[in-house]
Amino acid sequence: NVKDVEIIGFIDGYKGLMYEKYKKMKPKDFYDILNVGGSILGNSRCPFKRMRIIENGFDKVKAMKNTYKKLELDCLVVLGGNGSIKSANMLSQEGLNVIALPKTIDNDAWGTDYTFGYSSATAIATRYLEIKTTAASHSRVFVIEVMGHKVGHICLSAGIAAGADVILLPEIPYDIKVVAKKVKETLKNEKNYAIIACAEGAISEADALMKRKDYKAKVLARNGRSVAYEVADELSQEIDAEIRVSCIGHAQRGGNPNSYDREISTRFGVEGARLIIKKHYGEYVVLQGN
Ligand code: F6P
């Protein structure tokens, strides 16, 4: 019976669990959230790799376990991307009852074909990539950077959907000469503009060969200028055309979820509830085979 269920929402996710910041959720808290993006509880971006580090004498894992015990929770339900799910797994190994649901625009969580938020973000990215009118008016080449962390799912889908001329993904390091050749052919044979969809994690062949720490130092030295600017700089050495950079950024995570994300997140939620009822703790809701 739903009346027997008590739900506690931790403010800003793991931070709320650490510092005992929570609220008792009422059914009305959930009305009308289906079409709302983001999170009604907030998010604190607590990186998994720092979870076990004691900071200023504060033991985060111990604090989370204490809150769990003090509130006599039956199960902790974690919604989030890779970092959140890794932390959920750690808490499960620490003996707490935990279930996790994959929620990130990046679609990069292990074991699932889908992470909710991805379709909505891809739809926004597609719209931003459709920059044809201004690109054609000024005969320009656009390098448009798309979010997605270290993976290229959003960029690939949105790039295909928007008919981008070139798509640069982290998974396939690029050679700027090949990119330039394609852009030149497009400008010569097809139209007076070209669109390059560039994933934020895109990397050149040369950079992909660098040692991880050297590459990290190189990225830091960019001083916040992202990879799209580097692609534009390199391309300007190869082609004679006006190039502009446009970064979509967090606009992809703004706005309302689309119909697919509303439907699929509901289905994920129902499955999560089933796991709790069956006491299948330590499990993770995934979509496989679609
Ligand atoms: O993981 C989602 C994501 O939007 C990535 O695509 C992006 O790399 C990152 O988060 C941005 O993080 P922040 O919102 O902390 O700037």
PDB file of C-alpha atoms and ligand atoms in Angstrom:
ATOM      1  CA  ASN A   1       0.000   0.000   0.000  1.00  0.00           C
ATOM      2  CA  VAL A   2       1.394   3.351  -1.009  1.00  0.00           C
ATOM      3  CA  LYS A   3       0.349   4.841   2.354  1.00  0.00           C
ATOM      4  CA  ASP A   4       2.834   2.544   4.095  1.00  0.00           C
ATOM      5  CA  VAL A   5       5.707   3.944   2.081  1.00  0.00           C
ATOM      6  CA  GLU A   6       7.774   6.714   3.533  1.00  0.00           C
ATOM      7  CA  ILE A   7      10.123   8.487   1.148  1.00  0.00           C
ATOM      8  CA  ILE A   8      12.976  10.664   2.302  1.00  0.00           C
ATOM      9  CA  GLY A   9      14.635  12.923  -0.261  1.00  0.00           C
ATOM     10  CA  PHE A  10      18.266  13.863   0.340  1.00  0.00           C
ATOM     11  CA  ILE A  11      18.957  17.466  -0.563  1.00  0.00           C
ATOM     12  CA  ASP A  12      21.731  17.715  -3.164  1.00  0.00           C
ATOM     13  CA  GLY A  13      22.072  13.939  -3.314  1.00  0.00           C
ATOM     14  CA  TYR A  14      25.085  12.426  -1.547  1.00  0.00           C
ATOM     15  CA  LYS A  15      25.837  15.691   0.244  1.00  0.00           C
ATOM     16  CA  GLY A  16      22.425  15.515   1.910  1.00  0.00           C
ATOM     17  CA  LEU A  17      23.140  11.944   2.938  1.00  0.00           C
ATOM     18  CA  MET A  18      26.490  12.996   4.421  1.00  0.00           C
ATOM     19  CA  TYR A  19      25.227  16.046   6.284  1.00  0.00           C
ATOM     20  CA  GLU A  20      21.741  14.786   7.173  1.00  0.00           C
ATOM     21  CA  LYS A  21      20.001  17.296   4.963  1.00  0.00           C
ATOM     22  CA  TYR A  22      16.760  15.731   3.852  1.00  0.00           C
ATOM     23  CA  LYS A  23      13.057  16.199   3.620  1.00  0.00           C
ATOM     24  CA  LYS A  24      10.145  13.852   3.980  1.00  0.00           C
ATOM     25  CA  MET A  25       8.614  13.708   0.565  1.00  0.00           C
ATOM     26  CA  LYS A  26       4.869  13.978   0.152  1.00  0.00           C
ATOM     27  CA  PRO A  27       2.877  12.719  -2.813  1.00  0.00           C
ATOM     28  CA  LYS A  28       2.319  16.320  -3.852  1.00  0.00           C
ATOM     29  CA  ASP A  29       6.096  16.791  -4.246  1.00  0.00           C
ATOM     30  CA  PHE A  30       5.868  14.438  -7.194  1.00  0.00           C
ATOM     31  CA  TYR A  31       2.882  15.992  -8.938  1.00  0.00           C
ATOM     32  CA  ASP A  32       3.762  17.635 -12.225  1.00  0.00           C
ATOM     33  CA  ILE A  33       7.432  16.627 -12.205  1.00  0.00           C
ATOM     34  CA  LEU A  34       7.130  14.418 -15.273  1.00  0.00           C
ATOM     35  CA  ASN A  35       7.781  17.284 -17.634  1.00  0.00           C
ATOM     36  CA  VAL A  36      10.453  18.962 -15.517  1.00  0.00           C
ATOM     37  CA  GLY A  37      14.168  18.517 -16.233  1.00  0.00           C
ATOM     38  CA  GLY A  38      17.006  18.584 -13.684  1.00  0.00           C
ATOM     39  CA  SER A  39      16.340  17.295 -10.196  1.00  0.00           C
ATOM     40  CA  ILE A  40      13.763  18.310  -7.589  1.00  0.00           C
ATOM     41  CA  LEU A  41      16.325  17.482  -4.873  1.00  0.00           C
ATOM     42  CA  GLY A  42      19.443  19.012  -6.408  1.00  0.00           C
ATOM     43  CA  ASN A  43      22.854  17.577  -7.077  1.00  0.00           C
ATOM     44  CA  SER A  44      26.206  18.088  -5.381  1.00  0.00           C
ATOM     45  CA  ARG A  45      28.629  16.551  -7.887  1.00  0.00           C
ATOM     46  CA  CYS A  46      30.513  14.476  -5.276  1.00  0.00           C
ATOM     47  CA  PRO A  47      33.163  12.713  -7.389  1.00  0.00           C
ATOM     48  CA  PHE A  48      33.405   8.990  -6.744  1.00  0.00           C
ATOM     49  CA  LYS A  49      37.207   9.127  -6.528  1.00  0.00           C
ATOM     50  CA  ARG A  50      37.000  11.540  -3.571  1.00  0.00           C
ATOM     51  CA  MET A  51      34.375   9.580  -1.645  1.00  0.00           C
ATOM     52  CA  ARG A  52      36.865   7.622   0.438  1.00  0.00           C
ATOM     53  CA  ILE A  53      39.180  10.568   1.012  1.00  0.00           C
ATOM     54  CA  ILE A  54      38.923  12.021   4.502  1.00  0.00           C
ATOM     55  CA  GLU A  55      38.708  15.798   4.099  1.00  0.00           C
ATOM     56  CA  ASN A  56      39.230  18.143   7.076  1.00  0.00           C
ATOM     57  CA  GLY A  57      38.756  15.135   9.327  1.00  0.00           C
ATOM     58  CA  PHE A  58      35.378  14.344   7.751  1.00  0.00           C
ATOM     59  CA  ASP A  59      34.813  10.713   6.751  1.00  0.00           C
ATOM     60  CA  LYS A  60      32.153  10.866   4.034  1.00  0.00           C
ATOM     61  CA  VAL A  61      31.457   7.155   3.817  1.00  0.00           C
ATOM     62  CA  LYS A  62      31.089   6.842   7.580  1.00  0.00           C
ATOM     63  CA  ALA A  63      28.793   9.875   7.647  1.00  0.00           C
ATOM     64  CA  MET A  64      26.552   8.447   4.916  1.00  0.00           C
ATOM     65  CA  LYS A  65      26.337   5.111   6.716  1.00  0.00           C
ATOM     66  CA  ASN A  66      25.480   6.860   9.970  1.00  0.00           C
ATOM     67  CA  THR A  67      22.645   8.845   8.375  1.00  0.00           C
ATOM     68  CA  TYR A  68      21.306   5.676   6.762  1.00  0.00           C
ATOM     69  CA  LYS A  69      21.300   3.902  10.117  1.00  0.00           C
ATOM     70  CA  LYS A  70      19.962   6.837  12.110  1.00  0.00           C
ATOM     71  CA  LEU A  71      16.976   7.274   9.773  1.00  0.00           C
ATOM     72  CA  GLU A  72      16.440   3.495   9.726  1.00  0.00           C
ATOM     73  CA  LEU A  73      16.248   3.425   5.974  1.00  0.00           C
ATOM     74  CA  ASP A  74      15.208   0.241   4.185  1.00  0.00           C
ATOM     75  CA  CYS A  75      16.831   1.155   0.919  1.00  0.00           C
ATOM     76  CA  LEU A  76      18.764   3.985  -0.673  1.00  0.00           C
ATOM     77  CA  VAL A  77      17.701   4.798  -4.247  1.00  0.00           C
ATOM     78  CA  VAL A  78      20.349   6.554  -6.342  1.00  0.00           C
ATOM     79  CA  LEU A  79      19.617   8.262  -9.643  1.00  0.00           C
ATOM     80  CA  GLY A  80      22.635   9.493 -11.550  1.00  0.00           C
ATOM     81  CA  GLY A  81      25.464   8.957 -13.977  1.00  0.00           C
ATOM     82  CA  ASN A  82      28.660   6.939 -13.737  1.00  0.00           C
ATOM     83  CA  GLY A  83      30.056   8.625 -10.623  1.00  0.00           C
ATOM     84  CA  SER A  84      26.792   8.353  -8.709  1.00  0.00           C
ATOM     85  CA  ILE A  85      26.360   4.716  -9.695  1.00  0.00           C
ATOM     86  CA  LYS A  86      29.928   3.843  -8.675  1.00  0.00           C
ATOM     87  CA  SER A  87      29.310   5.465  -5.291  1.00  0.00           C
ATOM     88  CA  ALA A  88      26.018   3.554  -5.003  1.00  0.00           C
ATOM     89  CA  ASN A  89      27.926   0.340  -5.656  1.00  0.00           C
ATOM     90  CA  MET A  90      30.482   1.280  -3.004  1.00  0.00           C
ATOM     91  CA  LEU A  91      27.711   1.875  -0.434  1.00  0.00           C
ATOM     92  CA  SER A  92      26.153  -1.435  -1.385  1.00  0.00           C
ATOM     93  CA  GLN A  93      29.510  -3.133  -0.771  1.00  0.00           C
ATOM     94  CA  GLU A  94      29.617  -1.307   2.557  1.00  0.00           C
ATOM     95  CA  GLY A  95      26.479  -3.208   3.518  1.00  0.00           C
ATOM     96  CA  LEU A  96      23.680  -0.711   2.770  1.00  0.00           C
ATOM     97  CA  ASN A  97      20.619  -1.690   0.766  1.00  0.00           C
ATOM     98  CA  VAL A  98      20.943   0.273  -2.439  1.00  0.00           C
ATOM     99  CA  ILE A  99      19.411   0.301  -5.886  1.00  0.00           C
ATOM    100  CA  ALA A 100      20.509   2.578  -8.721  1.00  0.00           C
ATOM    101  CA  LEU A 101      18.912   4.050 -11.835  1.00  0.00           C
ATOM    102  CA  PRO A 102      21.010   5.443 -14.704  1.00  0.00           C
ATOM    103  CA  LYS A 103      20.239   9.105 -15.288  1.00  0.00           C
ATOM    104  CA  THR A 104      22.621  11.119 -17.442  1.00  0.00           C
ATOM    105  CA  ILE A 105      22.488  12.880 -20.789  1.00  0.00           C
ATOM    106  CA  ASP A 106      25.737  11.141 -21.783  1.00  0.00           C
ATOM    107  CA  ASN A 107      24.242   7.633 -22.244  1.00  0.00           C
ATOM    108  CA  ASP A 108      27.519   6.186 -21.004  1.00  0.00           C
ATOM    109  CA  ALA A 109      26.572   4.123 -17.955  1.00  0.00           C
ATOM    110  CA  TRP A 110      27.713   0.530 -18.019  1.00  0.00           C
ATOM    111  CA  GLY A 111      25.255  -2.273 -18.739  1.00  0.00           C
ATOM    112  CA  THR A 112      22.339  -0.258 -20.097  1.00  0.00           C
ATOM    113  CA  ASP A 113      21.395   0.726 -23.640  1.00  0.00           C
ATOM    114  CA  TYR A 114      19.825   3.888 -22.342  1.00  0.00           C
ATOM    115  CA  THR A 115      20.253   6.462 -19.597  1.00  0.00           C
ATOM    116  CA  PHE A 116      17.345   8.822 -19.210  1.00  0.00           C
ATOM    117  CA  GLY A 117      17.947  12.395 -20.278  1.00  0.00           C
ATOM    118  CA  TYR A 118      19.899  11.360 -23.358  1.00  0.00           C
ATOM    119  CA  SER A 119      17.096  11.685 -25.883  1.00  0.00           C
ATOM    120  CA  SER A 120      16.090  15.169 -24.694  1.00  0.00           C
ATOM    121  CA  ALA A 121      19.703  16.406 -24.749  1.00  0.00           C
ATOM    122  CA  THR A 122      20.213  14.933 -28.206  1.00  0.00           C
ATOM    123  CA  ALA A 123      17.086  16.683 -29.470  1.00  0.00           C
ATOM    124  CA  ILE A 124      18.399  20.026 -28.188  1.00  0.00           C
ATOM    125  CA  ALA A 125      21.857  19.393 -29.669  1.00  0.00           C
ATOM    126  CA  THR A 126      20.241  18.536 -33.018  1.00  0.00           C
ATOM    127  CA  ARG A 127      18.372  21.815 -33.015  1.00  0.00           C
ATOM    128  CA  TYR A 128      21.573  23.763 -32.289  1.00  0.00           C
ATOM    129  CA  LEU A 129      23.441  21.936 -35.042  1.00  0.00           C
ATOM    130  CA  GLU A 130      20.821  23.062 -37.553  1.00  0.00           C
ATOM    131  CA  ILE A 131      22.591  26.319 -38.082  1.00  0.00           C
ATOM    132  CA  LYS A 132      22.200  26.255 -41.840  1.00  0.00           C
ATOM    133  CA  THR A 133      20.540  29.672 -42.344  1.00  0.00           C
ATOM    134  CA  THR A 134      23.277  31.729 -40.770  1.00  0.00           C
ATOM    135  CA  ALA A 135      26.049  29.442 -42.027  1.00  0.00           C
ATOM    136  CA  ALA A 136      24.747  29.699 -45.592  1.00  0.00           C
ATOM    137  CA  SER A 137      24.144  33.467 -45.400  1.00  0.00           C
ATOM    138  CA  HIS A 138      27.781  34.083 -44.526  1.00  0.00           C
ATOM    139  CA  SER A 139      29.379  31.142 -46.374  1.00  0.00           C
ATOM    140  CA  ARG A 140      30.979  29.886 -43.172  1.00  0.00           C
ATOM    141  CA  VAL A 141      32.292  26.706 -41.680  1.00  0.00           C
ATOM    142  CA  PHE A 142      30.921  26.052 -38.194  1.00  0.00           C
ATOM    143  CA  VAL A 143      32.538  23.885 -35.564  1.00  0.00           C
ATOM    144  CA  ILE A 144      29.775  23.192 -33.069  1.00  0.00           C
ATOM    145  CA  GLU A 145      30.714  21.582 -29.791  1.00  0.00           C
ATOM    146  CA  VAL A 146      28.342  19.124 -28.203  1.00  0.00           C
ATOM    147  CA  MET A 147      28.438  17.843 -24.599  1.00  0.00           C
ATOM    148  CA  GLY A 148      28.759  14.192 -23.674  1.00  0.00           C
ATOM    149  CA  HIS A 149      31.799  13.990 -21.414  1.00  0.00           C
ATOM    150  CA  LYS A 150      34.244  11.327 -22.639  1.00  0.00           C
ATOM    151  CA  VAL A 151      31.843   9.640 -25.042  1.00  0.00           C
ATOM    152  CA  GLY A 152      30.351  10.618 -28.380  1.00  0.00           C
ATOM    153  CA  HIS A 153      26.774   9.325 -28.187  1.00  0.00           C
ATOM    154  CA  ILE A 154      25.037  12.714 -28.215  1.00  0.00           C
ATOM    155  CA  CYS A 155      27.352  14.085 -30.891  1.00  0.00           C
ATOM    156  CA  LEU A 156      26.942  11.069 -33.158  1.00  0.00           C
ATOM    157  CA  SER A 157      23.136  10.961 -32.896  1.00  0.00           C
ATOM    158  CA  ALA A 158      22.654  14.711 -33.133  1.00  0.00           C
ATOM    159  CA  GLY A 159      25.246  14.996 -35.894  1.00  0.00           C
ATOM    160  CA  ILE A 160      23.459  12.390 -37.996  1.00  0.00           C
ATOM    161  CA  ALA A 161      20.037  13.849 -37.206  1.00  0.00           C
ATOM    162  CA  ALA A 162      21.134  17.357 -38.172  1.00  0.00           C
ATOM    163  CA  GLY A 163      22.963  16.198 -41.311  1.00  0.00           C
ATOM    164  CA  ALA A 164      26.364  17.467 -40.134  1.00  0.00           C
ATOM    165  CA  ASP A 165      29.106  17.219 -42.758  1.00  0.00           C
ATOM    166  CA  VAL A 166      31.749  16.022 -40.302  1.00  0.00           C
ATOM    167  CA  ILE A 167      31.284  14.386 -36.889  1.00  0.00           C
ATOM    168  CA  LEU A 168      34.219  14.243 -34.482  1.00  0.00           C
ATOM    169  CA  LEU A 169      33.978  11.714 -31.675  1.00  0.00           C
ATOM    170  CA  PRO A 170      36.276  10.791 -28.772  1.00  0.00           C
ATOM    171  CA  GLU A 171      36.074   7.167 -29.877  1.00  0.00           C
ATOM    172  CA  ILE A 172      37.602   7.923 -33.309  1.00  0.00           C
ATOM    173  CA  PRO A 173      40.571  10.312 -33.034  1.00  0.00           C
ATOM    174  CA  TYR A 174      40.610  12.752 -35.939  1.00  0.00           C
ATOM    175  CA  ASP A 175      43.254  13.735 -38.465  1.00  0.00           C
ATOM    176  CA  ILE A 176      42.757  17.413 -39.273  1.00  0.00           C
ATOM    177  CA  LYS A 177      43.918  16.835 -42.856  1.00  0.00           C
ATOM    178  CA  VAL A 178      41.097  14.347 -43.403  1.00  0.00           C
ATOM    179  CA  VAL A 179      38.618  16.791 -41.842  1.00  0.00           C
ATOM    180  CA  ALA A 180      39.937  19.587 -44.071  1.00  0.00           C
ATOM    181  CA  LYS A 181      39.659  17.412 -47.192  1.00  0.00           C
ATOM    182  CA  LYS A 182      36.019  16.646 -46.445  1.00  0.00           C
ATOM    183  CA  VAL A 183      35.220  20.305 -45.723  1.00  0.00           C
ATOM    184  CA  LYS A 184      36.923  21.418 -48.954  1.00  0.00           C
ATOM    185  CA  GLU A 185      34.959  18.853 -50.980  1.00  0.00           C
ATOM    186  CA  THR A 186      31.715  19.959 -49.337  1.00  0.00           C
ATOM    187  CA  LEU A 187      32.405  23.619 -50.112  1.00  0.00           C
ATOM    188  CA  LYS A 188      33.455  22.840 -53.681  1.00  0.00           C
ATOM    189  CA  ASN A 189      30.792  20.346 -54.711  1.00  0.00           C
ATOM    190  CA  GLU A 190      27.803  20.689 -52.415  1.00  0.00           C
ATOM    191  CA  LYS A 191      27.131  24.017 -50.745  1.00  0.00           C
ATOM    192  CA  ASN A 192      28.690  27.236 -49.491  1.00  0.00           C
ATOM    193  CA  TYR A 193      28.857  26.194 -45.851  1.00  0.00           C
ATOM    194  CA  ALA A 194      29.841  23.193 -43.740  1.00  0.00           C
ATOM    195  CA  ILE A 195      28.883  22.025 -40.281  1.00  0.00           C
ATOM    196  CA  ILE A 196      31.271  20.069 -38.062  1.00  0.00           C
ATOM    197  CA  ALA A 197      29.673  18.418 -35.034  1.00  0.00           C
ATOM    198  CA  CYS A 198      32.445  18.146 -32.456  1.00  0.00           C
ATOM    199  CA  ALA A 199      32.068  16.160 -29.233  1.00  0.00           C
ATOM    200  CA  GLU A 200      33.540  17.885 -26.170  1.00  0.00           C
ATOM    201  CA  GLY A 201      35.763  14.823 -25.749  1.00  0.00           C
ATOM    202  CA  ALA A 202      36.948  14.770 -29.389  1.00  0.00           C
ATOM    203  CA  ILE A 203      40.682  14.222 -29.683  1.00  0.00           C
ATOM    204  CA  SER A 204      43.222  14.370 -32.512  1.00  0.00           C
ATOM    205  CA  GLU A 205      45.215  11.306 -33.523  1.00  0.00           C
ATOM    206  CA  ALA A 206      48.399  12.951 -32.226  1.00  0.00           C
ATOM    207  CA  ASP A 207      46.831  13.799 -28.851  1.00  0.00           C
ATOM    208  CA  ALA A 208      45.418  10.293 -28.534  1.00  0.00           C
ATOM    209  CA  LEU A 209      48.983   8.985 -28.612  1.00  0.00           C
ATOM    210  CA  MET A 210      50.086  11.245 -25.762  1.00  0.00           C
ATOM    211  CA  LYS A 211      50.560   9.965 -22.238  1.00  0.00           C
ATOM    212  CA  ARG A 212      47.414  10.597 -20.204  1.00  0.00           C
ATOM    213  CA  LYS A 213      49.125  13.024 -17.847  1.00  0.00           C
ATOM    214  CA  ASP A 214      50.699  14.996 -20.713  1.00  0.00           C
ATOM    215  CA  TYR A 215      47.350  15.240 -22.452  1.00  0.00           C
ATOM    216  CA  LYS A 216      45.701  16.412 -19.226  1.00  0.00           C
ATOM    217  CA  ALA A 217      48.379  19.126 -18.912  1.00  0.00           C
ATOM    218  CA  LYS A 218      47.718  20.169 -22.511  1.00  0.00           C
ATOM    219  CA  VAL A 219      43.988  20.465 -21.854  1.00  0.00           C
ATOM    220  CA  LEU A 220      44.681  22.534 -18.730  1.00  0.00           C
ATOM    221  CA  ALA A 221      46.955  24.832 -20.711  1.00  0.00           C
ATOM    222  CA  ARG A 222      44.040  25.574 -23.051  1.00  0.00           C
ATOM    223  CA  ASN A 223      42.732  27.752 -20.219  1.00  0.00           C
ATOM    224  CA  GLY A 224      39.114  26.798 -20.660  1.00  0.00           C
ATOM    225  CA  ARG A 225      39.223  27.011 -24.461  1.00  0.00           C
ATOM    226  CA  SER A 226      37.630  23.749 -25.454  1.00  0.00           C
ATOM    227  CA  VAL A 227      38.529  21.312 -28.212  1.00  0.00           C
ATOM    228  CA  ALA A 228      36.254  22.968 -30.821  1.00  0.00           C
ATOM    229  CA  TYR A 229      38.529  26.019 -30.766  1.00  0.00           C
ATOM    230  CA  GLU A 230      41.542  23.822 -31.325  1.00  0.00           C
ATOM    231  CA  VAL A 231      39.818  22.129 -34.268  1.00  0.00           C
ATOM    232  CA  ALA A 232      38.967  25.572 -35.703  1.00  0.00           C
ATOM    233  CA  ASP A 233      42.570  26.775 -35.259  1.00  0.00           C
ATOM    234  CA  GLU A 234      44.000  23.679 -36.915  1.00  0.00           C
ATOM    235  CA  LEU A 235      41.439  23.827 -39.719  1.00  0.00           C
ATOM    236  CA  SER A 236      42.217  27.465 -40.437  1.00  0.00           C
ATOM    237  CA  GLN A 237      45.761  26.361 -41.361  1.00  0.00           C
ATOM    238  CA  GLU A 238      44.326  23.971 -43.939  1.00  0.00           C
ATOM    239  CA  ILE A 239      41.389  25.724 -45.605  1.00  0.00           C
ATOM    240  CA  ASP A 240      40.628  29.169 -46.906  1.00  0.00           C
ATOM    241  CA  ALA A 241      37.213  29.813 -45.377  1.00  0.00           C
ATOM    242  CA  GLU A 242      35.721  31.749 -42.512  1.00  0.00           C
ATOM    243  CA  ILE A 243      35.372  29.489 -39.486  1.00  0.00           C
ATOM    244  CA  ARG A 244      33.207  30.054 -36.442  1.00  0.00           C
ATOM    245  CA  VAL A 245      32.948  28.095 -33.196  1.00  0.00           C
ATOM    246  CA  SER A 246      29.758  27.634 -31.242  1.00  0.00           C
ATOM    247  CA  CYS A 247      29.547  25.644 -28.002  1.00  0.00           C
ATOM    248  CA  ILE A 248      26.126  24.412 -26.996  1.00  0.00           C
ATOM    249  CA  GLY A 249      27.115  23.677 -23.420  1.00  0.00           C
ATOM    250  CA  HIS A 250      24.632  23.405 -20.597  1.00  0.00           C
ATOM    251  CA  ALA A 251      21.686  24.466 -22.752  1.00  0.00           C
ATOM    252  CA  GLN A 252      21.580  20.756 -23.579  1.00  0.00           C
ATOM    253  CA  ARG A 253      20.687  19.983 -19.986  1.00  0.00           C
ATOM    254  CA  GLY A 254      18.140  22.766 -19.690  1.00  0.00           C
ATOM    255  CA  GLY A 255      14.505  22.701 -20.662  1.00  0.00           C
ATOM    256  CA  ASN A 256      11.915  20.011 -20.378  1.00  0.00           C
ATOM    257  CA  PRO A 257      12.375  16.320 -21.103  1.00  0.00           C
ATOM    258  CA  ASN A 258      10.877  15.049 -24.342  1.00  0.00           C
ATOM    259  CA  SER A 259       8.149  12.421 -24.556  1.00  0.00           C
ATOM    260  CA  TYR A 260      10.607   9.512 -24.798  1.00  0.00           C
ATOM    261  CA  ASP A 261      12.456  10.515 -21.633  1.00  0.00           C
ATOM    262  CA  ARG A 262       9.170  11.013 -19.772  1.00  0.00           C
ATOM    263  CA  GLU A 263       8.010   7.562 -20.785  1.00  0.00           C
ATOM    264  CA  ILE A 264      11.272   5.716 -20.234  1.00  0.00           C
ATOM    265  CA  SER A 265      12.050   7.378 -16.877  1.00  0.00           C
ATOM    266  CA  THR A 266       8.586   6.318 -15.707  1.00  0.00           C
ATOM    267  CA  ARG A 267       9.349   2.755 -16.801  1.00  0.00           C
ATOM    268  CA  PHE A 268      12.744   2.848 -15.059  1.00  0.00           C
ATOM    269  CA  GLY A 269      11.018   4.187 -11.930  1.00  0.00           C
ATOM    270  CA  VAL A 270       8.396   1.447 -11.943  1.00  0.00           C
ATOM    271  CA  GLU A 271      11.119  -1.196 -12.256  1.00  0.00           C
ATOM    272  CA  GLY A 272      13.045   0.469  -9.416  1.00  0.00           C
ATOM    273  CA  ALA A 273       9.955   0.282  -7.223  1.00  0.00           C
ATOM    274  CA  ARG A 274       9.565  -3.401  -8.119  1.00  0.00           C
ATOM    275  CA  LEU A 275      13.155  -4.094  -7.053  1.00  0.00           C
ATOM    276  CA  ILE A 276      12.491  -2.464  -3.688  1.00  0.00           C
ATOM    277  CA  ILE A 277       9.255  -4.403  -3.142  1.00  0.00           C
ATOM    278  CA  LYS A 278      11.032  -7.666  -3.987  1.00  0.00           C
ATOM    279  CA  LYS A 279      13.985  -6.609  -1.790  1.00  0.00           C
ATOM    280  CA  HIS A 280      16.352  -7.058  -4.722  1.00  0.00           C
ATOM    281  CA  TYR A 281      18.941  -4.769  -3.225  1.00  0.00           C
ATOM    282  CA  GLY A 282      22.362  -4.198  -4.736  1.00  0.00           C
ATOM    283  CA  GLU A 283      20.752  -4.110  -8.192  1.00  0.00           C
ATOM    284  CA  TYR A 284      20.646  -1.565 -10.940  1.00  0.00           C
ATOM    285  CA  VAL A 285      17.803  -0.876 -13.377  1.00  0.00           C
ATOM    286  CA  VAL A 286      18.867  -1.098 -17.031  1.00  0.00           C
ATOM    287  CA  LEU A 287      17.312  -1.203 -20.455  1.00  0.00           C
ATOM    288  CA  GLN A 288      18.733  -3.930 -22.643  1.00  0.00           C
ATOM    289  CA  GLY A 289      17.768  -5.024 -26.134  1.00  0.00           C
ATOM    290  CA  ASN A 290      15.235  -2.191 -26.155  1.00  0.00           C
TER     291      ASN A 290
HETATM  292  O1  F6P B   1      27.623  14.224 -17.354  1.00  0.00           O
HETATM  293  C1  F6P B   1      26.787  15.191 -17.892  1.00  0.00           C
HETATM  294  C2  F6P B   1      27.571  16.377 -18.388  1.00  0.00           C
HETATM  295  O2  F6P B   1      26.689  17.338 -18.888  1.00  0.00           O
HETATM  296  C3  F6P B   1      28.654  16.065 -19.416  1.00  0.00           C
HETATM  297  O3  F6P B   1      28.131  15.912 -20.712  1.00  0.00           O
HETATM  298  C4  F6P B   1      29.566  17.230 -19.241  1.00  0.00           C
HETATM  299  O4  F6P B   1      30.888  16.888 -19.596  1.00  0.00           O
HETATM  300  C5  F6P B   1      29.479  17.507 -17.762  1.00  0.00           C
HETATM  301  O5  F6P B   1      28.274  16.960 -17.317  1.00  0.00           O
HETATM  302  C6  F6P B   1      29.514  18.963 -17.404  1.00  0.00           C
HETATM  303  O6  F6P B   1      29.615  19.061 -16.015  1.00  0.00           O
HETATM  304  P1  F6P B   1      29.206  20.314 -15.158  1.00  0.00           P
HETATM  305  O7  F6P B   1      27.712  20.475 -15.252  1.00  0.00           O
HETATM  306  O8  F6P B   1      29.636  19.971 -13.779  1.00  0.00           O
HETATM  307  O9  F6P B   1      29.873  21.493 -15.768  1.00  0.00           O
END
